[in-house]
Coordinates of C-alpha atoms in Angstrom, one line a residue:
Chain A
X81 CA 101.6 81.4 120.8
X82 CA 104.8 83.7 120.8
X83 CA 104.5 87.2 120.7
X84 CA 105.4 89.3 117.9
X85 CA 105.8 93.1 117.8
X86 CA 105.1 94.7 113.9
X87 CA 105.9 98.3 114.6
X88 CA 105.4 100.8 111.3
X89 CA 107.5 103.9 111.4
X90 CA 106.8 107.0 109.0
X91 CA 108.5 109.3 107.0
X92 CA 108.0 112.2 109.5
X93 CA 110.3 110.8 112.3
X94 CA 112.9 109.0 109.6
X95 CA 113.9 112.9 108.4
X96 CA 114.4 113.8 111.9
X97 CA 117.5 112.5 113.0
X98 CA 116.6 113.5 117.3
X99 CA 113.0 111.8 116.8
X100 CA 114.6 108.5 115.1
X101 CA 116.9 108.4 117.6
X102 CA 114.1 108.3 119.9
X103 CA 112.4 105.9 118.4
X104 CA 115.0 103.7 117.3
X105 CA 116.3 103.4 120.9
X106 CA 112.6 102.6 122.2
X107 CA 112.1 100.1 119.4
X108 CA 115.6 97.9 120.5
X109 CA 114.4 97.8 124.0
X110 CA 110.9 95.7 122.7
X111 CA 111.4 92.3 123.9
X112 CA 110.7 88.8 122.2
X113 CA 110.2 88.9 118.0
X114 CA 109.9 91.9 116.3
X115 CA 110.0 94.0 112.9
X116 CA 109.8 97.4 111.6
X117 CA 108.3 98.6 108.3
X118 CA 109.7 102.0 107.5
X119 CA 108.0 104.5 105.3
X120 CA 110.3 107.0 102.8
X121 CA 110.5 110.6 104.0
X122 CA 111.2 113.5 102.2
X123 CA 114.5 112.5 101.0
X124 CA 113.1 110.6 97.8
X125 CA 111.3 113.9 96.9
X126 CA 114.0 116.0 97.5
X127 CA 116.4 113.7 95.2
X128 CA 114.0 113.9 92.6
X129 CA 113.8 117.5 92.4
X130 CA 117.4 117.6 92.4
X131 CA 117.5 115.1 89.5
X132 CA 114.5 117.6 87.8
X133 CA 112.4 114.9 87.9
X134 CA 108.6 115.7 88.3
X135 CA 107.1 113.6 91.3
X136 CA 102.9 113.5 90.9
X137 CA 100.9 112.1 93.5
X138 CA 97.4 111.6 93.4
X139 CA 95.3 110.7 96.3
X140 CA 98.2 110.6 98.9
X141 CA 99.9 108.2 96.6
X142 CA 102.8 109.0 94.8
X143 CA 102.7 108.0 90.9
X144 CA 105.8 105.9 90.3
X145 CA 106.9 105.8 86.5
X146 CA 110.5 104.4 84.9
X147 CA 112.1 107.6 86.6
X148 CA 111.0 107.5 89.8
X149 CA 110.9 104.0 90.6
X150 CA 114.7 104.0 90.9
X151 CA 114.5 107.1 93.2
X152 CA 112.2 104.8 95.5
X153 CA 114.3 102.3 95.3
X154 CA 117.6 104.0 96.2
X155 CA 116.3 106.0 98.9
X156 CA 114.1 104.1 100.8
X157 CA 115.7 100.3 100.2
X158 CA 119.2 101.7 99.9
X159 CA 119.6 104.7 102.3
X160 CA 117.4 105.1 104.4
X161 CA 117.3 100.9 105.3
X162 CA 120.9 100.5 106.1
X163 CA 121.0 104.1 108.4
X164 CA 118.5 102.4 110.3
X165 CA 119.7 98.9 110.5
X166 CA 123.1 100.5 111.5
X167 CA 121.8 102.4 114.3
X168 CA 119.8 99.6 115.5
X169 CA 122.5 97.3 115.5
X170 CA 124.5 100.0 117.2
X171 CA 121.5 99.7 120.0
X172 CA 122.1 96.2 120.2
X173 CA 119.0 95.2 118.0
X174 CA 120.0 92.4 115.7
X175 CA 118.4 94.3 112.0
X176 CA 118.4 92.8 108.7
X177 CA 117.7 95.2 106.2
X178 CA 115.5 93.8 103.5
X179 CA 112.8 94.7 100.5
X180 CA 110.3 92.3 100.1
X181 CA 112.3 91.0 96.4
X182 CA 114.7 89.8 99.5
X183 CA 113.9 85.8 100.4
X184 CA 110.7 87.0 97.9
X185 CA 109.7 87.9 101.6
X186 CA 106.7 90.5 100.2
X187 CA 105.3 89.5 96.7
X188 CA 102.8 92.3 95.4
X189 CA 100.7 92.7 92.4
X190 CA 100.7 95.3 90.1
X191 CA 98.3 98.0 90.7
X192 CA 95.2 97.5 87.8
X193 CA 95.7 100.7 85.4
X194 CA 92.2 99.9 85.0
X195 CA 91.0 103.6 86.8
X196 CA 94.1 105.6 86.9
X197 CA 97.7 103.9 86.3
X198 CA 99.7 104.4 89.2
X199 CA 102.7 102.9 87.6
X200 CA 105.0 100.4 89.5
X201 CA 103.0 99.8 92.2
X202 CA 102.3 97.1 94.3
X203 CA 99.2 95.8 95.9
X204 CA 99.1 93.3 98.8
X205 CA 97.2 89.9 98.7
X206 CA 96.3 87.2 101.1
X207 CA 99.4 85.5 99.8
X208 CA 101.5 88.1 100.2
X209 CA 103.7 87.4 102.9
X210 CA 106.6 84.3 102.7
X211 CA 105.2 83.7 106.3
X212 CA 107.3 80.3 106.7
X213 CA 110.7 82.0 105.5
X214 CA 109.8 85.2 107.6
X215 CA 109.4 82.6 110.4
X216 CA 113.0 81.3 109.9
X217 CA 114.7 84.5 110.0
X218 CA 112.8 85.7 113.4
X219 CA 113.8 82.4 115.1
X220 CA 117.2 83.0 114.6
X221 CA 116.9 86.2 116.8
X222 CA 116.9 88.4 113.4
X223 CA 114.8 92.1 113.1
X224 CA 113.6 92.3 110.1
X225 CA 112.9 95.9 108.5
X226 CA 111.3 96.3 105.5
X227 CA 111.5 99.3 103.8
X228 CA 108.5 99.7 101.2
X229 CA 109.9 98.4 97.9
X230 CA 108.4 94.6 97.2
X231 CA 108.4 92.7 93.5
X232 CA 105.8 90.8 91.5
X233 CA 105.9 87.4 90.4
X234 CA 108.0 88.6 87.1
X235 CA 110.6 90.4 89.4
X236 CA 109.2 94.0 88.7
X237 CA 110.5 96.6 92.2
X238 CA 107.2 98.0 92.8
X239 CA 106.7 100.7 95.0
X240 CA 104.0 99.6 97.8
X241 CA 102.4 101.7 100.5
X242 CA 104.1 100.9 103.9
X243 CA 101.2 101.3 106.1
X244 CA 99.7 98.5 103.7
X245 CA 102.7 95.9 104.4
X246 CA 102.9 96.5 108.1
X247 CA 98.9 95.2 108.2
X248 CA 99.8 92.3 105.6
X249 CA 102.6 91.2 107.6
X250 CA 100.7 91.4 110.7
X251 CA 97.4 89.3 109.5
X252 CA 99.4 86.8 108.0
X253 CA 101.6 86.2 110.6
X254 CA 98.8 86.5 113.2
X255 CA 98.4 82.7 112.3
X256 CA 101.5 81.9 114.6
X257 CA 102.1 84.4 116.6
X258 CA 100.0 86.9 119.0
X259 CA 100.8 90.1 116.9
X260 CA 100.7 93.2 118.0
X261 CA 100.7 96.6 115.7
X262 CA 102.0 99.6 116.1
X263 CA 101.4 102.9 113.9
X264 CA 104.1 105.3 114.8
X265 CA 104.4 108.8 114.1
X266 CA 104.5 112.4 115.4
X267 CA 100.8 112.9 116.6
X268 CA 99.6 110.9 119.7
X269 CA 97.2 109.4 118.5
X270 CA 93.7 109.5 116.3
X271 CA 93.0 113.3 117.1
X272 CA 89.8 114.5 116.8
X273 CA 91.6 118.2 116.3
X274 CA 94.9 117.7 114.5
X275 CA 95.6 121.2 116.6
X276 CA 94.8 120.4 119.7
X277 CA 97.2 116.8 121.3
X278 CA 94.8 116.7 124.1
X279 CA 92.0 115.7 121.7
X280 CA 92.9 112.2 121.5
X281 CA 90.5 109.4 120.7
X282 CA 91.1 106.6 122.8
X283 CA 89.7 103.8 121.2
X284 CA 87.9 103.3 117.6
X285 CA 85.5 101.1 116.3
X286 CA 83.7 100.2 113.2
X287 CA 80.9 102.6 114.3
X288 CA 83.1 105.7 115.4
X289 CA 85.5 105.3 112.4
X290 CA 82.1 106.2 110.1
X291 CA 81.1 108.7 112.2
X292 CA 84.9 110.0 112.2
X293 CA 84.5 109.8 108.3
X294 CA 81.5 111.9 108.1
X295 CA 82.3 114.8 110.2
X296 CA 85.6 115.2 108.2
X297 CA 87.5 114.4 111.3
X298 CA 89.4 111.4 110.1
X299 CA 91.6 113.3 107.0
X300 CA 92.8 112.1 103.4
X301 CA 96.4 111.2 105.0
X302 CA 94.8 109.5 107.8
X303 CA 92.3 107.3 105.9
X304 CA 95.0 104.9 104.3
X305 CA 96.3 104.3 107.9
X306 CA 93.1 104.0 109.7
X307 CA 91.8 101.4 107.2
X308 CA 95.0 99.4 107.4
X309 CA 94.9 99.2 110.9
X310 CA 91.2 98.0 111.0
X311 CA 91.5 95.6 108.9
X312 CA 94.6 94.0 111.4
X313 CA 92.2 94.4 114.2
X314 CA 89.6 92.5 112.2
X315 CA 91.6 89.7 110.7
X316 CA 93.2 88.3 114.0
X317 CA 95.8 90.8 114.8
X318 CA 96.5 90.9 118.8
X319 CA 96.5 94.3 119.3
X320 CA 96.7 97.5 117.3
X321 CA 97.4 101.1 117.7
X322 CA 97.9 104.2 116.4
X323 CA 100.6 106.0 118.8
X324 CA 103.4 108.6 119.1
X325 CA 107.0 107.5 118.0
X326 CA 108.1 108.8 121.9
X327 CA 105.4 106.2 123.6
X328 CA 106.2 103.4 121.5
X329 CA 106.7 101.5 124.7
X330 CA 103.8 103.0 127.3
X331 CA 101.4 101.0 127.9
X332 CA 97.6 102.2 126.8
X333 CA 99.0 105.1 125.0
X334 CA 97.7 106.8 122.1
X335 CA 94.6 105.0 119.6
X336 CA 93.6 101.6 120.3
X337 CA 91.8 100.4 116.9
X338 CA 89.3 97.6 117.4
Chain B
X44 CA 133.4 69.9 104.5
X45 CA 130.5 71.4 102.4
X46 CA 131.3 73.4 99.3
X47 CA 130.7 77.2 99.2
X48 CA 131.2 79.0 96.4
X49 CA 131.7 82.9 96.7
X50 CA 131.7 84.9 93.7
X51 CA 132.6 88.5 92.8
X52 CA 131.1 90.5 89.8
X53 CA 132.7 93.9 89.0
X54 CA 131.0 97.0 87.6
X55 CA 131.3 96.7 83.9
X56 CA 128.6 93.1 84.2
X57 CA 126.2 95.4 86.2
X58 CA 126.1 97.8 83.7
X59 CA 125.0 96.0 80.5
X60 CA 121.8 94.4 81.1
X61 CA 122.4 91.9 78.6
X62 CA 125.9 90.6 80.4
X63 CA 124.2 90.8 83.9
X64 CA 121.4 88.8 82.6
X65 CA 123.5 85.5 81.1
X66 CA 126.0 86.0 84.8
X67 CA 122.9 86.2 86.5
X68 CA 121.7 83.0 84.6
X69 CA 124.7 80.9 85.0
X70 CA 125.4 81.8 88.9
X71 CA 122.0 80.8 89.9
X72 CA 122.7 77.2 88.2
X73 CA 125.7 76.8 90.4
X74 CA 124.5 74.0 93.1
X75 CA 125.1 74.3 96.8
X76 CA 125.5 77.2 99.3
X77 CA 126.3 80.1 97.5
X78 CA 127.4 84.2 97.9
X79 CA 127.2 87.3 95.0
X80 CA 129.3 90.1 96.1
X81 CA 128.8 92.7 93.5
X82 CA 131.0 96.2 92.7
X83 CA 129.7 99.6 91.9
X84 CA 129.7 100.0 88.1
X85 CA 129.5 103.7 86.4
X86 CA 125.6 104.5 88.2
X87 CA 127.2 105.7 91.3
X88 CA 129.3 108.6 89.1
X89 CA 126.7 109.2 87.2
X90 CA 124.3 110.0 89.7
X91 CA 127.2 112.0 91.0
X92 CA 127.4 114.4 88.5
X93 CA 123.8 114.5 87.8
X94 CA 124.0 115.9 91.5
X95 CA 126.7 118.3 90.7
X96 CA 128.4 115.9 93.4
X97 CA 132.5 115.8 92.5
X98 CA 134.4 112.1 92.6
X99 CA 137.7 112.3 93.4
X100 CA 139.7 109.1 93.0
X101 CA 143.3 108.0 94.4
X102 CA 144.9 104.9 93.1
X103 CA 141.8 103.7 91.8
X104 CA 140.1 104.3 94.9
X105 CA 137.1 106.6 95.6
X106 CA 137.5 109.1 98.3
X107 CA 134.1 108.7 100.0
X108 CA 133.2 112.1 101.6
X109 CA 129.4 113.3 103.2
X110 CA 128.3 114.1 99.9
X111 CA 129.6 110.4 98.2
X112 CA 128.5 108.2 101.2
X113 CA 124.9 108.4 100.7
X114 CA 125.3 108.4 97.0
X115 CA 127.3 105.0 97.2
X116 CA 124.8 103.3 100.2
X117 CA 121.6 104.6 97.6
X118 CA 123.1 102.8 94.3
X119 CA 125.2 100.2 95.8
X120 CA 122.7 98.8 98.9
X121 CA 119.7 99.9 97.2
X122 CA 119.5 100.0 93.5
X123 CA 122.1 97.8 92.2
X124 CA 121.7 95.6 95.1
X125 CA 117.9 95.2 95.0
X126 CA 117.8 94.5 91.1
X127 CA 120.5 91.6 91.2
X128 CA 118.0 90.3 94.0
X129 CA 115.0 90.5 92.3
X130 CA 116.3 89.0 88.7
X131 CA 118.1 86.1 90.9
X132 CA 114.5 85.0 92.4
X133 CA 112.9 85.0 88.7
X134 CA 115.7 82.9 88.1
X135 CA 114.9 79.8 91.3
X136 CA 117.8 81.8 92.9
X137 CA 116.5 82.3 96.4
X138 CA 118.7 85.8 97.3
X139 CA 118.6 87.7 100.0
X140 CA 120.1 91.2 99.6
X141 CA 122.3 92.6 102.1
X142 CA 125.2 95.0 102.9
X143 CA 127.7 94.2 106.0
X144 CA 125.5 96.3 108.4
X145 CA 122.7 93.5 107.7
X146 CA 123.1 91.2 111.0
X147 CA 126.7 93.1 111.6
X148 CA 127.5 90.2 109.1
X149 CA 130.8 92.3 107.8
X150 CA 132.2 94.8 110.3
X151 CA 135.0 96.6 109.1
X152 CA 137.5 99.9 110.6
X153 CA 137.5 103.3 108.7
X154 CA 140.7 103.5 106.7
X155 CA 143.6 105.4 109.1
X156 CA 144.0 109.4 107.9
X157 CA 147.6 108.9 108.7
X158 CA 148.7 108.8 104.7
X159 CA 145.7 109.9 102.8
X160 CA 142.1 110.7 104.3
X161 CA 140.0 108.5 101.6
X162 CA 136.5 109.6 103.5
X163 CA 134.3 107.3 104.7
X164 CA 136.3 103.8 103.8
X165 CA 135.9 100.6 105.1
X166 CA 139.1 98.1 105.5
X167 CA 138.6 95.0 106.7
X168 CA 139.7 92.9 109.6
X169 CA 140.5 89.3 110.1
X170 CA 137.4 89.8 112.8
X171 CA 135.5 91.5 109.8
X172 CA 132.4 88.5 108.9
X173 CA 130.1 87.2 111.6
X174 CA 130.9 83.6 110.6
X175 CA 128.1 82.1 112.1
X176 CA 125.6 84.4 111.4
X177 CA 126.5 83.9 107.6
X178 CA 126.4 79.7 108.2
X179 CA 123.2 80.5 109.7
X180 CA 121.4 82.1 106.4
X181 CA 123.1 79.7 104.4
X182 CA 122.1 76.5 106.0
X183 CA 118.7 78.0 105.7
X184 CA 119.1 77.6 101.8
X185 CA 119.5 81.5 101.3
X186 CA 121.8 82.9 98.7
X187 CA 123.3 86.3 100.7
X188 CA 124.3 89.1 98.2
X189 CA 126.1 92.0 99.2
X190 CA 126.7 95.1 98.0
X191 CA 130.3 96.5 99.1
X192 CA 128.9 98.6 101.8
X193 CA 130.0 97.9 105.5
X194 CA 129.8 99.5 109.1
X195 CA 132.1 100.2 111.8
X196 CA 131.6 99.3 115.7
X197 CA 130.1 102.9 116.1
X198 CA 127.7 102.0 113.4
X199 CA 129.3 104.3 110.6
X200 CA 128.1 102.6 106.8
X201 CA 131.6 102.8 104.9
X202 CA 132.2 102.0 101.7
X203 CA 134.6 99.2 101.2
X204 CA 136.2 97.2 97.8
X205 CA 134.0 94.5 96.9
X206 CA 137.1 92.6 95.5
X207 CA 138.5 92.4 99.2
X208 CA 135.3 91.5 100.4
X209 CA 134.9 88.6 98.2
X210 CA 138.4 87.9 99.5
X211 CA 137.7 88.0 103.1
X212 CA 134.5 86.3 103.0
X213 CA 136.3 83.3 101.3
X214 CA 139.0 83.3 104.0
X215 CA 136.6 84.0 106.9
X216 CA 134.2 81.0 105.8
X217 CA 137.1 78.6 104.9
X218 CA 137.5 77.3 107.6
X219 CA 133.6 75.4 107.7
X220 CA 133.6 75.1 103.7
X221 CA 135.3 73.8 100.7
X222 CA 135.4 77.5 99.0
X223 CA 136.1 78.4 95.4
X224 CA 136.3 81.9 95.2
X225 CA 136.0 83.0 91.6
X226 CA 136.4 87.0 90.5
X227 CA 134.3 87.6 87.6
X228 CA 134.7 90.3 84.8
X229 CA 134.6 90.8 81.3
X230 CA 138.0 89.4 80.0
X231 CA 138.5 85.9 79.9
X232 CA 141.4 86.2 82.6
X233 CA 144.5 87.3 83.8
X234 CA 145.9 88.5 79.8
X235 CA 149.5 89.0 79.1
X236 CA 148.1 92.0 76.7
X237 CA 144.9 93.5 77.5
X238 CA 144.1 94.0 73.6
X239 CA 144.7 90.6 73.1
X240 CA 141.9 87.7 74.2
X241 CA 144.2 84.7 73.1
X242 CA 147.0 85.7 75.7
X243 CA 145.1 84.1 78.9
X244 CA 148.2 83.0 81.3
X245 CA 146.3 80.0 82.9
X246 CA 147.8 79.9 86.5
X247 CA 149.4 82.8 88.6
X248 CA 151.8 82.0 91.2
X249 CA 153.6 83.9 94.0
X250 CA 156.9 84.0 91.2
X251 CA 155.2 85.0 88.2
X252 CA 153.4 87.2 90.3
X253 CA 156.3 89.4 91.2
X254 CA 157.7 89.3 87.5
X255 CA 154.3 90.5 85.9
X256 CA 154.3 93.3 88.3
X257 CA 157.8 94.3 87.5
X258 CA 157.4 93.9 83.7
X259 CA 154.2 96.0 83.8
X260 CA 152.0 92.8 82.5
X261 CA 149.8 93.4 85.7
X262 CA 148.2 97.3 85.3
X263 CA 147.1 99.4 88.3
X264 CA 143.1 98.3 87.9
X265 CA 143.9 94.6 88.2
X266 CA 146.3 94.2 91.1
X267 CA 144.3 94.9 93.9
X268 CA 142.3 92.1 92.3
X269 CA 144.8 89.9 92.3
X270 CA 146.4 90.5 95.6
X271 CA 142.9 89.6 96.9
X272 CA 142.9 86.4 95.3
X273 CA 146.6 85.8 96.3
X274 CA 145.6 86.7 99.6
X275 CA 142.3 84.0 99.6
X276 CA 144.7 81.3 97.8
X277 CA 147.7 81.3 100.7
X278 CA 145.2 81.2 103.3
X279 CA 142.6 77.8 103.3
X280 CA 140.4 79.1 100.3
X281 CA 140.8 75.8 98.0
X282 CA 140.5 77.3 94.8
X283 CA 140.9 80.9 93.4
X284 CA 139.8 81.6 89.8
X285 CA 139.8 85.3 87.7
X286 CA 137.7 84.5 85.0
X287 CA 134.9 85.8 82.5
X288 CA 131.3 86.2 83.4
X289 CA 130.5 84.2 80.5
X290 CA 132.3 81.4 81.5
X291 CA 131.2 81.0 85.3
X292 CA 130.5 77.3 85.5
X293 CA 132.8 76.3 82.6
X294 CA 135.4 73.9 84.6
X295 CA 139.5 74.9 84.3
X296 CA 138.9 78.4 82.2
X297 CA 140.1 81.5 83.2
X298 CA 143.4 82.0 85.4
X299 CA 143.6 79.6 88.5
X300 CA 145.4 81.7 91.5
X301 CA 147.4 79.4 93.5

């Protein structure tokens, strides 16, 4: 099987403009297939406080309501996509900037308001991913990136957590290709002291990441990620990690989840 | 040669729900390879001034500045963009949203300071569309549509007029397809008096051209329109039509552009 390279960028690096720059340039140089899922930044917070609109997030996740949902929307499939795209076709990367409503490439469900209703957003499922037309586009040399806004099967945006779709995209297109993940953002790695860089964590397992749980070392912002990333490593993804968006490229660098 | 058919839909459709909903209805019906290029509309302004953000337009032209660039890229690329998307694939319509940085597909040079500085602007080129990328997508059964955002060689997003991208899409792609370019709005046509429906003047040539300009039939908002679709008709674009949004796939209405 061909390789495949599904590299996850946050918000963190994308309101830096010296780290993306960084990381951009490092992404273009991956050879063979590849795609980035970029998360949303500050910018779509900052917007909406200019607009005096109330942002609530509960759990990590932001609530998305009728006023907010166009923020998302602007921001991260609007603005912050095509400054990406731009640079990376600037670097010679060949970047389509899509949401998954494009090709109906990422088809969510609405989250159940059954416990708490997080408004327009969109949960994963195995079928998910247009793997065949995601396919098409990467043979013809295409880069997909995704920023996080997907639709339901009644053509509802819904908001969807990034770290989800870059997992998603990975297991189901770990079927025909040997995929390899990549969380990127501004820590090295899994840390067992966010303070301290040097306290990396190598590798994680099933058994550390409970352990990691209990003793309050893995963190509510972490969590999300972590759990994505496991469940690559479990459902046939190649290789995964959790690494800086300056080693995107080094070999054996930062958390290797497994 | 296949058929193509490009279409352009201006501001005022994207505005009312209800209009965009029947255009969006009758384009996705039209058969073969197919392109949406859509304008602006009033969000863009109004998001603008929410913002405290002043528009200043020349000549019916918006002088794009730091603070209108992103504001353009955001409703344009992202929210007008992604919604047209979305409703086309509840409609069988299998879009795929994009702006001219999207696979470098339209390339265009920031407008020359030499008479006026109009900001971040986007003209475009008989270079400007990456023919064979844009076969490429269509041949794979994808419907590309594109917001009037573009990017330079350095990778600068510019805004650019949808009307002459419609145009130079039509031109650029002639020369592999049968095109009919048709420029969509809300009056029935080219009108000999604005306030009156009934006064459609069914085909525009070069001549009549030149005497509706000098008698004032042909108003400041609708010539760059029709120097567009002058421009598409005198070079290989088989047929040019200015017509209604209602009346998309109705055969011989509107104002034929020969």
């Amino acid at each position: 099987m061909r390789k495949l390279t599904i590299v996850k960028v946050g918000g963190e690096i994308l309101d830096d403009a010296e780290k993306l720059t960084v990381f951009l340039h490092d992404f273009s140089k991956i050879e063979g297939s590849k795609i980035l899922v970029h998360g949303g930044g500050k910018v779509a917070t900052q917007l909406a406080n200019k607009l005096g609109v109330n942002t609530e997030m509960i759990e990590g996740r932001r609530i998305t309501n009728e006023e907010t949902l166009p923020i998302a929307v602007m921001v991260y499939a609007g603005l912050i996509n095509k400054k990406v795209v731009a640079q990376l076709q600037t670097n010679g990367c060949d970047a389509l900037g899509l949401c998954g409503a494009d090709g109906r490439l990422i088809k969510t469900v609405k989250r159940s308001t059954a416990l708490l209703d997080y408004g327009f957003v969109g949960d994963c499922t195995d079928e998910s991913i247009n793997v065949s037309r995601l396919q098409q586009l990467l043979d013809l040399g295409f880069c997909p990136v995704f920023s996080a806004i997907t639709v339901d099967d009644q053509g509802q945006l819904l908001n969807t957590n990034a770290d989800t779709i870059a997992s998603c995209l990975s297991i189901a297109l770990s079927g025909i290709y040997n995929v390899s993940l990549m969380y990127c953002f501004e820590h090295s790695g899994v840390l067992k002291d966010v303070q301290d860089a040097q306290s990396l964590i190598p590798i994680v397992d099933d058994m550390l990441i409970e352990t990691l749980k209990e003793t309050g070392v893995i963190t509510k912002g972490m969590l999300p990620k972590i759990e994505n990333a496991m469940k690559a490593a479990h459902l046939g993804v190649t290789e995964v990690w959790i690494r800086s968006y300056e080693s995107l490229n080094k070999l054996n660098c930062g958390t290797r989840i497994q």
